Short mmCIF file of C-alpha atoms in Angstrom, two decimals:
data_model
loop_
_atom_site.label_atom_id
_atom_site.label_comp_id
_atom_site.label_asym_id
_atom_site.label_seq_id
_atom_site.Cartn_x
_atom_site.Cartn_y
_atom_site.Cartn_z
CA MET H 1 234.88 137.28 62.46
CA ILE H 2 232.06 134.33 62.24
CA TRP H 3 231.57 134.26 58.94
CA SER H 4 235.45 134.43 58.10
CA ALA H 5 236.00 131.30 60.49
CA LEU H 6 232.85 129.69 58.66
CA LYS H 7 234.41 130.26 54.86
CA GLN H 8 238.18 128.56 56.12
CA ARG H 9 235.84 125.73 57.70
CA CYS H 10 234.13 125.51 54.04
CA LYS H 11 237.94 125.76 52.78
CA ASP H 12 238.58 122.61 55.16
CA ALA H 13 235.61 120.48 54.47
CA SER H 14 236.68 120.71 50.80
CA ASN H 15 238.91 118.02 51.01
CA THR H 16 236.63 115.72 53.14
CA ARG H 17 234.15 113.39 51.95
CA ILE H 18 230.64 113.25 53.39
CA LYS H 19 231.05 109.71 53.45
CA SER H 20 233.84 109.69 55.43
CA LEU H 21 232.13 111.50 58.47
CA PHE H 22 230.27 108.66 59.05
CA ASP H 23 233.44 106.48 59.58
CA SER H 24 235.29 108.83 61.74
CA ASP H 25 231.81 109.25 64.13
CA THR H 26 229.85 106.36 64.35
CA ASP H 27 227.00 108.19 66.54
CA ARG H 28 226.85 110.74 63.42
CA LEU H 29 223.37 110.18 62.71
CA ALA H 30 222.25 110.69 66.14
CA SER H 31 224.10 113.89 66.28
CA PHE H 32 222.79 115.24 62.83
CA SER H 33 218.98 114.68 62.87
CA ILE H 34 216.16 116.02 64.79
CA GLU H 35 212.71 114.14 65.50
CA CYS H 36 209.79 116.40 66.85
CA ASP H 37 206.25 115.59 66.83
CA GLY H 38 206.43 113.04 64.11
CA LEU H 39 208.88 115.03 61.73
CA TYR H 40 212.11 113.76 61.28
CA LEU H 41 215.11 115.76 59.68
CA ASP H 42 218.15 113.96 58.67
CA TYR H 43 220.83 116.60 57.75
CA SER H 44 223.97 114.09 58.46
CA LYS H 45 224.60 113.93 54.57
CA THR H 46 226.04 117.40 54.74
CA ASN H 47 229.73 118.28 55.23
CA ILE H 48 228.78 119.65 58.43
CA ASP H 49 230.83 118.67 61.34
CA LEU H 50 230.34 119.62 65.00
CA SER H 51 232.61 122.58 64.72
CA THR H 52 230.87 124.05 61.78
CA ARG H 53 227.60 123.27 63.75
CA ASN H 54 228.78 125.36 66.37
CA LEU H 55 229.90 128.30 64.66
CA LEU H 56 226.71 128.59 62.64
CA ILE H 57 224.98 128.47 66.07
CA HIS H 58 226.97 130.92 67.07
CA LEU H 59 226.03 132.99 64.21
CA VAL H 60 222.13 132.66 65.36
CA SER H 61 223.17 133.91 68.72
CA SER H 62 225.20 137.04 67.49
CA LYS H 63 222.37 138.19 65.18
CA ASN H 64 219.75 138.28 68.05
CA VAL H 65 217.62 135.65 66.20
CA GLY H 66 215.82 134.43 69.50
CA GLN H 67 215.06 138.12 70.42
CA TYR H 68 213.58 138.95 66.47
CA ARG H 69 211.66 135.67 67.20
CA GLU H 70 209.85 136.89 70.00
CA THR H 71 209.30 140.31 68.36
CA MET H 72 207.46 138.24 65.94
CA PHE H 73 204.99 136.42 68.07
CA THR H 74 204.48 139.42 70.17
CA GLY H 75 203.27 141.87 67.08
CA LYS H 76 206.22 143.91 67.19
CA ARG H 77 206.62 145.89 63.91
CA ILE H 78 209.26 143.98 62.38
CA ASN H 79 208.13 144.50 58.95
CA PHE H 80 209.79 148.02 59.21
CA THR H 81 209.67 149.04 55.51
CA GLU H 82 205.59 149.26 55.49
CA ASP H 83 205.65 149.81 59.57
CA ARG H 84 203.39 146.45 60.50
CA PRO H 85 203.78 143.75 62.96
CA VAL H 86 204.20 140.22 60.99
CA LEU H 87 201.19 138.51 62.57
CA HIS H 88 200.27 134.99 60.41
CA THR H 89 201.50 132.67 63.36
CA LEU H 90 198.34 134.59 65.46
CA GLU H 91 195.99 133.20 62.75
CA ARG H 92 196.93 129.57 63.90
CA ASN H 93 196.71 130.56 67.39
CA THR H 94 194.15 133.05 68.61
CA GLU H 95 193.80 131.16 71.66
CA GLY H 96 197.24 132.12 72.86
CA PRO H 97 198.81 134.62 74.71
CA GLU H 98 197.20 137.80 73.98
CA VAL H 99 199.18 140.19 71.03
CA MET H 100 198.52 143.70 71.74
CA ILE H 101 198.67 146.14 68.62
CA ASP H 102 199.03 149.56 69.43
CA GLY H 103 197.58 148.98 73.11
CA LYS H 104 194.67 147.09 71.52
CA ALA H 105 194.25 143.08 72.24
CA ILE H 106 193.36 141.54 68.73
CA ASN H 107 193.11 137.90 69.08
CA LYS H 108 189.23 137.66 69.51
CA GLU H 109 189.15 140.20 66.38
CA VAL H 110 191.29 137.42 64.40
CA GLN H 111 189.21 134.74 65.82
CA ARG H 112 185.87 136.38 64.78
CA ALA H 113 187.23 136.98 61.44
CA GLN H 114 188.20 133.02 61.13
CA ASP H 115 184.86 132.09 62.65
CA LYS H 116 182.87 134.05 59.98
CA PHE H 117 184.80 132.46 56.94
CA LEU H 118 184.89 128.94 58.70
CA SER H 119 180.88 129.10 59.02
CA PHE H 120 180.31 130.20 55.68
CA ALA H 121 182.84 127.33 54.32
CA GLU H 122 180.48 124.94 55.94
CA ALA H 123 177.64 126.24 55.17
CA ILE H 124 178.57 125.92 51.54
CA ARG H 125 179.71 122.40 52.19
CA GLU H 126 176.65 121.32 53.76
CA GLY H 127 174.09 123.07 51.48
CA ARG H 128 173.00 126.01 54.10
CA VAL H 129 174.21 128.28 51.47
CA LEU H 130 172.59 127.53 47.99
CA THR H 131 172.54 128.57 44.47
CA CYS H 132 170.43 131.21 43.48
CA ASN H 133 168.26 128.15 41.96
CA GLY H 134 168.15 126.45 45.54
CA THR H 135 170.35 124.13 44.78
CA LYS H 136 173.93 122.81 46.05
CA PHE H 137 176.95 124.39 44.78
CA THR H 138 179.27 121.55 43.25
CA ASP H 139 182.10 123.83 42.01
CA VAL H 140 184.37 126.63 43.35
CA ILE H 141 186.40 128.89 41.34
CA ASN H 142 189.37 130.81 43.51
CA ILE H 143 190.40 133.82 42.07
CA GLY H 144 193.93 135.08 43.19
CA ILE H 145 197.22 135.36 42.25
CA GLY H 146 200.55 135.11 44.27
CA GLY H 147 199.46 133.82 47.78
CA SER H 148 196.06 134.24 47.12
CA ASP H 149 196.25 131.34 44.47
CA LEU H 150 199.34 129.37 45.78
CA GLY H 151 198.85 128.84 49.17
CA PRO H 152 194.92 127.32 48.47
CA LYS H 153 195.81 125.40 45.67
CA MET H 154 198.69 123.77 47.30
CA VAL H 155 197.24 122.83 50.34
CA THR H 156 194.12 121.57 48.50
CA LYS H 157 195.83 119.51 45.98
CA ALA H 158 198.07 118.16 48.82
CA LEU H 159 195.41 116.84 51.39
CA THR H 160 193.23 115.40 48.55
CA PRO H 161 192.52 112.27 50.17
CA TYR H 162 190.48 114.68 52.93
CA ALA H 163 188.89 116.46 50.44
CA ASP H 164 185.05 115.62 50.13
CA GLY H 165 183.49 119.04 49.41
CA PRO H 166 182.88 120.91 45.81
CA ARG H 167 185.36 120.28 43.47
CA ILE H 168 187.85 123.50 43.61
CA HIS H 169 189.35 125.39 40.60
CA PHE H 170 191.80 128.17 40.44
CA LEU H 171 192.28 130.94 38.45
CA SER H 172 195.34 133.32 38.40
CA ASN H 173 197.36 134.00 35.38
CA ILE H 174 195.99 136.92 33.19
CA ASP H 175 196.30 134.66 30.36
CA GLY H 176 192.84 134.40 28.66
CA ALA H 177 193.55 131.03 27.45
CA GLN H 178 193.38 129.68 31.40
CA ILE H 179 190.15 131.41 32.10
CA PHE H 180 188.74 130.22 28.78
CA ASP H 181 189.57 126.44 29.39
CA LEU H 182 188.44 126.72 33.07
CA THR H 183 184.87 128.20 32.65
CA ARG H 184 183.88 125.96 29.54
CA GLY H 185 183.90 122.80 31.61
CA LEU H 186 181.69 124.52 34.33
CA ASP H 187 177.91 125.12 34.68
CA PRO H 188 177.65 128.56 36.42
CA GLN H 189 174.43 127.63 38.16
CA THR H 190 176.34 125.69 40.58
CA THR H 191 179.33 127.46 40.43
CA LEU H 192 180.82 129.88 43.47
CA VAL H 193 183.37 132.60 42.54
CA ILE H 194 186.16 133.84 45.44
CA VAL H 195 187.69 136.92 44.58
CA ALA H 196 190.73 136.99 46.80
CA SER H 197 192.31 140.28 46.77
CA LYS H 198 193.60 142.42 49.79
CA THR H 199 192.97 145.84 48.02
CA PHE H 200 190.75 144.56 45.27
CA THR H 201 192.77 146.17 42.78
CA THR H 202 195.10 143.52 41.75
CA LEU H 203 195.61 143.90 38.00
CA GLU H 204 195.51 139.80 37.51
CA THR H 205 192.87 139.14 39.78
CA MET H 206 190.52 141.67 39.27
CA THR H 207 190.53 141.25 35.45
CA ASN H 208 189.81 137.56 35.64
CA ALA H 209 187.11 138.52 38.46
CA LEU H 210 185.25 141.18 35.68
CA GLN H 211 185.38 138.42 33.12
CA VAL H 212 184.23 135.74 35.30
CA LYS H 213 181.63 137.99 36.68
CA HIS H 214 180.29 138.25 33.02
CA TRP H 215 180.53 134.57 32.46
CA LEU H 216 178.03 134.52 35.65
CA THR H 217 175.75 137.58 34.44
CA GLY H 218 175.22 135.89 30.76
CA TYR H 219 173.25 133.02 32.95
CA LEU H 220 171.99 134.43 36.25
CA GLY H 221 171.43 137.76 35.59
CA THR H 222 171.22 140.19 38.27
CA GLU H 223 171.12 137.05 40.81
CA ALA H 224 175.08 136.43 39.80
CA GLY H 225 176.05 138.45 43.05
CA LYS H 226 174.75 135.63 45.33
CA HIS H 227 177.34 133.70 43.11
CA MET H 228 180.38 135.37 44.27
CA CYS H 229 181.92 136.15 47.90
CA ALA H 230 185.32 138.22 48.15
CA ILE H 231 188.21 137.97 50.58
CA SER H 232 189.25 141.71 50.47
CA ASN H 233 189.60 144.27 52.89
CA ALA H 234 188.47 146.86 50.65
CA ARG H 235 184.56 146.75 51.64
CA GLU H 236 183.02 149.44 49.80
CA LYS H 237 184.81 148.12 46.20
CA CYS H 238 183.45 144.63 47.07
CA LEU H 239 179.90 146.30 47.72
CA GLU H 240 180.25 148.15 44.19
CA TRP H 241 180.84 144.41 42.83
CA ASP H 242 177.18 143.59 43.90
CA ILE H 243 178.92 141.08 46.57
CA PRO H 244 176.54 140.79 49.68
CA GLU H 245 178.52 142.24 52.63
CA GLU H 246 177.93 138.88 54.71
CA ARG H 247 179.99 137.37 52.04
CA ILE H 248 182.67 139.92 52.52
CA PHE H 249 185.69 138.28 54.34
CA THR H 250 188.60 139.94 55.91
CA PHE H 251 192.58 139.15 56.91
CA GLY H 252 194.80 141.36 58.46
CA GLU H 253 197.10 144.11 56.88
CA SER H 254 199.96 142.48 58.60
CA ILE H 255 199.63 139.26 56.88
CA GLY H 256 201.70 138.98 53.62
CA GLY H 257 200.04 137.34 50.39
CA ARG H 258 202.87 134.13 50.74
CA TYR H 259 201.54 133.60 54.56
CA SER H 260 198.13 134.05 54.14
CA ILE H 261 197.17 130.23 53.55
CA TRP H 262 196.51 130.48 57.75
CA SER H 263 193.37 132.94 56.78
CA ALA H 264 190.59 133.07 55.19
CA ILE H 265 192.65 133.43 51.90
CA GLY H 266 192.44 129.24 52.90
CA MET H 267 188.64 129.35 52.46
CA SER H 268 188.52 127.49 49.10
CA ALA H 269 190.55 124.62 51.21
CA VAL H 270 188.13 124.75 53.96
CA ILE H 271 185.32 124.14 51.46
CA ALA H 272 187.23 121.57 49.92
CA LEU H 273 188.45 119.52 53.34
CA GLY H 274 186.01 120.70 55.76
CA ARG H 275 186.53 122.87 59.22
CA ASN H 276 187.47 119.94 61.06
CA ASN H 277 190.54 119.24 58.62
CA PHE H 278 191.96 122.79 58.49
CA GLU H 279 191.86 123.15 62.28
CA HIS H 280 194.13 120.13 62.46
CA PHE H 281 196.35 121.94 59.79
CA HIS H 282 196.37 125.03 62.30
CA ASN H 283 197.51 122.86 64.90
CA GLY H 284 200.16 121.60 62.79
CA GLY H 285 201.60 124.78 62.17
CA LYS H 286 200.93 126.09 65.93
CA SER H 287 202.88 123.17 66.97
CA MET H 288 205.90 124.17 64.88
CA ASP H 289 205.60 127.54 66.52
CA CYS H 290 205.93 126.28 69.99
CA HIS H 291 208.66 123.82 69.09
CA PHE H 292 210.46 127.03 67.22
CA ARG H 293 209.98 129.08 70.37
CA THR H 294 211.21 126.90 73.00
CA ALA H 295 213.57 124.00 71.44
CA PRO H 296 217.52 125.00 71.99
CA ALA H 297 219.19 125.79 68.49
CA HIS H 298 220.80 122.30 68.25
CA ALA H 299 217.36 120.49 68.58
CA ASN H 300 215.50 123.12 66.70
CA LEU H 301 214.13 122.46 63.07
CA PRO H 302 213.66 125.73 61.99
CA ILE H 303 217.03 126.95 63.24
CA MET H 304 219.12 124.06 62.03
CA LEU H 305 217.33 124.05 58.74
CA ALA H 306 218.15 127.59 58.06
CA LEU H 307 221.83 127.09 59.33
CA VAL H 308 221.92 124.51 56.65
CA GLY H 309 220.69 126.53 53.87
CA ILE H 310 223.05 129.44 54.85
CA TRP H 311 226.07 126.73 55.32
CA HIS H 312 225.48 125.63 51.44
CA ASN H 313 224.26 128.95 50.26
CA GLN H 314 226.23 131.70 51.72
CA ILE H 315 228.93 129.85 52.84
CA CYS H 316 229.92 127.08 50.30
CA GLY H 317 228.85 129.38 47.10
CA TYR H 318 225.87 126.72 46.11
CA SER H 319 223.88 128.94 44.08
CA THR H 320 220.49 127.02 44.21
CA ARG H 321 218.58 124.48 46.36
CA SER H 322 216.38 121.73 44.89
CA VAL H 323 213.10 120.89 46.68
CA ILE H 324 212.26 116.98 46.04
CA PRO H 325 208.92 115.72 47.48
CA TYR H 326 208.18 112.15 47.05
CA GLU H 327 204.61 113.00 47.13
CA GLU H 328 202.66 113.51 43.67
CA ARG H 329 200.40 115.36 45.52
CA MET H 330 202.63 117.92 46.86
CA GLU H 331 203.13 118.90 43.49
CA TYR H 332 202.85 122.66 44.27
CA PHE H 333 204.99 122.75 47.06
CA PRO H 334 208.31 123.61 45.36
CA ASP H 335 207.05 126.21 43.70
CA TYR H 336 205.34 127.19 47.18
CA LEU H 337 208.93 127.69 48.70
CA GLN H 338 209.90 129.12 45.97
CA GLN H 339 207.51 132.14 46.22
CA LEU H 340 208.33 131.72 50.18
CA GLU H 341 211.86 131.91 49.98
CA MET H 342 212.75 134.08 46.89
CA GLU H 343 210.19 136.70 47.69
CA SER H 344 210.89 136.83 51.31
CA ASN H 345 214.64 137.19 51.18
CA GLY H 346 215.77 137.81 47.43
CA LYS H 347 217.01 141.32 48.73
CA VAL H 348 219.91 143.35 48.70
CA VAL H 349 219.06 145.93 51.33
CA LYS H 350 219.76 145.37 54.90
CA PHE H 351 217.94 146.90 58.00
CA ASP H 352 220.35 149.33 57.99
CA GLN H 353 220.11 150.40 54.53
CA THR H 354 223.65 149.07 53.57
CA GLU H 355 223.90 146.42 50.80
CA ILE H 356 224.38 142.72 51.94
CA GLN H 357 228.21 141.85 51.07
CA LEU H 358 226.91 137.97 50.91
CA PRO H 359 224.59 135.97 48.09
CA SER H 360 221.01 136.80 49.42
CA GLY H 361 219.83 133.39 48.91
CA PRO H 362 219.60 130.40 46.45
CA VAL H 363 217.12 130.38 43.50
CA ILE H 364 214.77 127.66 44.85
CA TRP H 365 213.26 124.90 42.31
CA GLY H 366 212.33 121.14 42.48
CA GLY H 367 209.34 118.90 41.43
CA THR H 368 208.10 115.61 42.54
CA GLY H 369 209.82 112.30 42.56
CA THR H 370 209.98 110.02 40.94
CA ASN H 371 209.36 112.25 38.10
CA GLY H 372 212.34 114.14 38.43
CA GLN H 373 214.52 111.51 38.08
CA HIS H 374 213.73 111.23 34.76
CA ALA H 375 214.66 114.84 34.09
CA TYR H 376 216.95 117.01 36.17
CA PHE H 377 218.85 114.20 38.11
CA GLN H 378 221.32 113.48 35.55
CA HIS H 379 222.23 117.02 36.20
CA LEU H 380 222.01 116.68 40.33
CA HIS H 381 224.36 113.51 40.00
CA GLN H 382 227.07 114.69 37.45
CA SER H 383 226.94 118.17 36.66
CA ASN H 384 229.86 120.23 37.64
CA ILE H 385 227.58 122.62 39.79
CA ILE H 386 227.02 121.24 43.05
CA THR H 387 223.05 121.68 44.06
CA PRO H 388 222.07 120.71 47.33
CA CYS H 389 218.81 118.54 47.47
CA GLU H 390 216.00 118.67 49.87
CA PHE H 391 213.99 115.49 50.09
CA LEU H 392 210.50 115.14 51.69
CA VAL H 393 208.78 111.73 51.93
CA GLY H 394 206.12 110.17 54.22
CA ALA H 395 206.63 106.36 55.46
CA MET H 396 203.37 105.54 54.59
CA GLY H 397 200.64 106.70 51.66
CA HIS H 398 196.90 106.51 51.90
CA GLU H 399 196.09 104.27 49.21
CA LYS H 400 196.59 101.01 51.30
CA ASP H 401 195.63 98.80 48.13
CA PHE H 402 198.71 100.30 46.16
CA GLN H 403 201.54 99.61 48.73
CA ILE H 404 203.63 98.19 46.57
CA HIS H 405 203.96 101.85 44.80
CA HIS H 406 204.67 103.23 47.98
CA ASP H 407 207.24 101.22 48.50
CA TYR H 408 209.18 101.86 45.28
CA LEU H 409 208.44 105.35 46.07
CA VAL H 410 210.18 105.35 49.43
CA ALA H 411 213.02 103.05 48.24
CA ASN H 412 213.72 105.56 45.21
CA CYS H 413 213.88 108.35 47.68
CA LEU H 414 216.27 106.96 49.95
CA ALA H 415 218.31 105.94 46.80
CA GLN H 416 218.72 109.59 45.81
CA SER H 417 220.23 110.74 48.95
CA GLU H 418 222.32 107.91 48.94
CA ALA H 419 223.68 108.07 45.48
CA LEU H 420 224.18 111.89 45.70
CA MET H 421 226.50 111.36 48.88
CA CYS H 422 228.30 107.86 47.51
CA GLY H 423 228.50 108.33 43.94
CA THR H 424 230.12 105.28 42.25
CA LEU H 425 233.21 104.99 44.38
CA SER H 426 232.64 101.67 45.54
CA GLU H 427 232.74 100.20 41.83
CA VAL H 428 235.91 101.44 41.09
CA SER H 429 237.18 97.99 40.73
CA GLN H 430 234.71 97.21 38.06
CA ASN H 431 236.91 99.84 35.81
CA LEU H 432 233.73 101.78 35.06
CA PRO H 433 234.19 104.24 32.10
CA ASN H 434 234.31 108.29 32.67
CA TYR H 435 231.06 108.56 31.78
CA ARG H 436 229.29 106.37 34.36
CA ASN H 437 231.87 107.79 36.91
CA PHE H 438 229.83 109.71 39.67
CA LYS H 439 232.29 111.29 42.32
CA GLY H 440 229.18 111.63 44.74
CA ASN H 441 229.95 113.79 47.71
CA ARG H 442 226.87 116.14 46.86
CA PRO H 443 224.51 117.14 50.29
CA SER H 444 221.33 116.65 50.66
CA ILE H 445 218.94 115.97 53.84
CA THR H 446 216.06 114.12 54.04
CA LEU H 447 212.44 114.86 56.03
CA LEU H 448 210.59 111.83 57.13
CA TYR H 449 207.21 111.78 58.47
CA LYS H 450 204.45 109.13 58.77
CA MET H 451 201.78 110.04 56.29
CA LEU H 452 200.97 113.31 54.60
CA THR H 453 198.08 114.66 56.73
CA PRO H 454 196.30 118.17 57.52
CA HIS H 455 198.84 118.34 60.72
CA VAL H 456 202.08 117.26 59.12
CA LEU H 457 201.39 119.73 56.25
CA GLY H 458 200.78 122.38 58.80
CA GLN H 459 203.93 121.39 60.30
CA LEU H 460 206.10 121.61 57.13
CA ILE H 461 204.74 124.75 55.73
CA ALA H 462 205.25 126.60 59.43
CA LEU H 463 208.86 124.81 59.57
CA TYR H 464 209.63 126.49 56.19
CA GLU H 465 208.18 129.93 57.00
CA HIS H 466 210.77 130.22 60.37
CA ARG H 467 213.57 128.83 58.18
CA VAL H 468 213.07 131.66 55.80
CA PHE H 469 212.87 133.91 58.83
CA VAL H 470 215.78 132.71 60.64
CA GLU H 471 217.87 133.21 57.26
CA GLY H 472 216.71 136.74 56.99
CA VAL H 473 217.39 137.58 60.34
CA VAL H 474 221.12 136.20 59.92
CA LEU H 475 221.24 138.22 56.54
CA GLY H 476 220.18 141.28 58.27
CA ILE H 477 216.85 141.36 55.67
CA ASN H 478 213.31 142.54 56.15
CA SER H 479 211.54 139.26 54.88
CA PHE H 480 207.89 140.92 54.99
CA ASP H 481 208.23 143.22 52.37
CA GLN H 482 208.18 142.95 48.39
CA TRP H 483 208.58 146.03 46.56
CA GLY H 484 210.30 144.22 43.68
CA VAL H 485 207.01 142.91 42.80
CA GLU H 486 205.14 146.08 43.46
CA LEU H 487 207.93 147.80 40.32
CA GLY H 488 206.89 145.55 37.81
CA LYS H 489 203.56 145.37 38.42
CA GLY H 490 203.29 149.43 38.23
CA LEU H 491 205.27 149.56 34.97
CA ALA H 492 202.96 147.02 33.12
CA GLN H 493 200.15 149.53 34.20
CA LYS H 494 201.97 152.37 32.12
CA ILE H 495 202.64 149.88 28.96
CA TYR H 496 199.10 148.57 28.83
CA PRO H 497 197.39 151.51 27.17
CA LEU H 498 200.60 151.39 24.63
CA ILE H 499 199.48 147.55 23.66
CA LYS H 500 195.75 148.59 23.58
CA ASP H 501 196.24 151.33 21.44
CA GLU H 502 199.12 151.63 19.03
CA ASN H 503 198.51 155.75 18.50
CA GLN H 504 199.37 156.14 22.14
CA ARG H 505 202.91 157.35 23.28
CA GLU H 506 204.98 157.31 26.06
CA GLU H 507 208.30 158.84 26.96
CA GLY H 508 211.11 157.53 28.38
CA PHE H 509 211.21 154.00 27.69
CA SER H 510 213.66 152.14 26.31
CA LYS H 511 214.62 151.70 22.60
CA SER H 512 214.31 147.96 23.16
CA LEU H 513 211.06 148.40 24.72
CA GLU H 514 209.58 150.55 22.11
CA GLU H 515 210.49 148.38 19.32
CA LEU H 516 209.03 145.78 21.02
CA ILE H 517 205.62 147.21 21.22
CA SER H 518 205.56 148.08 17.65
CA LYS H 519 206.70 144.67 16.64
CA ALA H 520 203.78 143.12 18.47
CA HIS H 521 201.31 145.67 16.72
CA SER H 522 202.70 144.50 13.62
CA PHE H 523 202.41 140.91 14.31
CA ARG H 524 198.43 141.39 15.24
CA LYS H 525 198.03 143.48 12.04
CA ASN H 526 199.54 140.58 9.99
CA SER H 527 197.41 138.12 11.62
CA VAL H 528 194.29 139.79 10.58
#
C-alpha cells in the first residue's frame, strides 16, 4: 500500500515544479534541511513535499529499520547469507557498550588489534621501526584491491593537508603497467610494503605482492621480509612469506572490505596522517553512529538521505545518481561510494529468497567539481534523462592564500544546484533559441560543512554507510555480502590456464569465449 501511495505521489508531483514549492511554503528550506554536528544537508531542491516525506518515513517504520539498526550495532548476525554479524561500527567505538558474539565480549579484542596496528604505524612515522639498513622508511606501497585499496587511498588523498609521514602509494590493478610504473620511481631500500588481503589468496593482490617481493629481494636479499607487513587473518600464509609475526595485523571476519577503512586496513592512512588524526576520523564516524541511532527519522541524516535516494530511484525511476564533491582531494569519493552502494545493494534476491520487484539501486557515478562542469554537466542540465545530483562542499578550504579559488569553487557548486532547479525559465522574455533552453526542475541535494577535516570525513563516510544500510533494509536485501564479485573471480581462475597455454582445453565455455581466447593467442603470435 505504501509503495502504491508513493507512486501516486510521484505522478502528482510530475506536474509541480520544484521551484514552486518554495513559493507555496516560505519555511520550506527549514523543513527540508538537517543540521547535525557541523554537517548541513539541504534536500529542499527535490520534489518531496510534506505528504511525500510522511509516507517515506512511514515506509521506514513499516520495514522495521529501527529494529534492524539495533541488531547491527549490537552484533546480531544480520549478514545471514554468510552467517556473520556486521561489526565495522565497533571498530570506531570499542569503548562503547559491550558487543557480545557467541556469548563473548569482543570490544577489548578489537581494541588490542587496533592498538597493535596504530602503534606500528606510529613507529614507522617516528623512525622506531627502521629499514634493514637502519634508515627511516620514506615510502609505503599499499597492495590491495576493492576496499583494501580504495578506502585508504580515498582517505589519504582527501586528508592530504594532514599528511606528514612517508609517501603512500597504492597498487591494486593486476595490469603489469601499474606495478611497472610504480616501482621504477621508488627505492626498495627505503620502501615498506603492506599486503592487504584477509585470506592472503586474493588473485590480484597476491600476484602483485609476489612481483613486489621479487623486486625487494633483488635489492635486499634475505632481508626483504623486514620491508613487508601484512593485514590478513591468514597467519600461516603470511609466515610462509617470511613476514615477521609481529608485522601481521588482523581485522574481524565480520568486516566487509568496503567497510574496512576503520580497521587495520587503514594502516597506510595512519602512516601518512598519524594516529591522532586517524582517531579524529574515527570520532567523526562515531558521532554519526550516535546521531543515526538516536535522531528521529525526519531529523536523521542517514535516514533522510536514504529516503531521498529511494524516492528518486525506486519511486521516480531515475536510474543513476551523480555524486559531485567540490573538493579536488575528494577525487576518489565517488568511486568509494560506487563500490559501497553498488556492491552492497546491487542485488535482486530479498531476505525471504524472493526476487525484488523494484529497481535494486541506482548506478553511482560522478567526479570533482569544477572539472565535471566541463564534461558531463551538459547532460545533467539538458539531456532528457534526469539524474539526481548530490553536491558536497566545504565552506572553507585549507589553503588560506588561495581564498579566491575557494570562493569561486563554492560559488560554482551552489550555482549548479540552482541552475538544475531553475533552468532558464526566468529568461523566457529574452526569446532564447531552443538550444539555449534549459527546463530545469532537476533534483539535487547539497551537503555543506565547514572544512574537510578528519572528523568531517569520518562523518561523511559513516553517513553514506548508514544510508546504504537503510536502503537495503527498506528493499529487503542483505547489504553485506557480495556473491556477484565472487562469480567473476572464480571464472577468471578457470580461464587463466587457457590464456597462459594455448594447448590447454576446457569444455563448457561459450563459443564467443573460445574465439576470444583463440584470437588473443593469434595476436600474440603475430606480435613476435
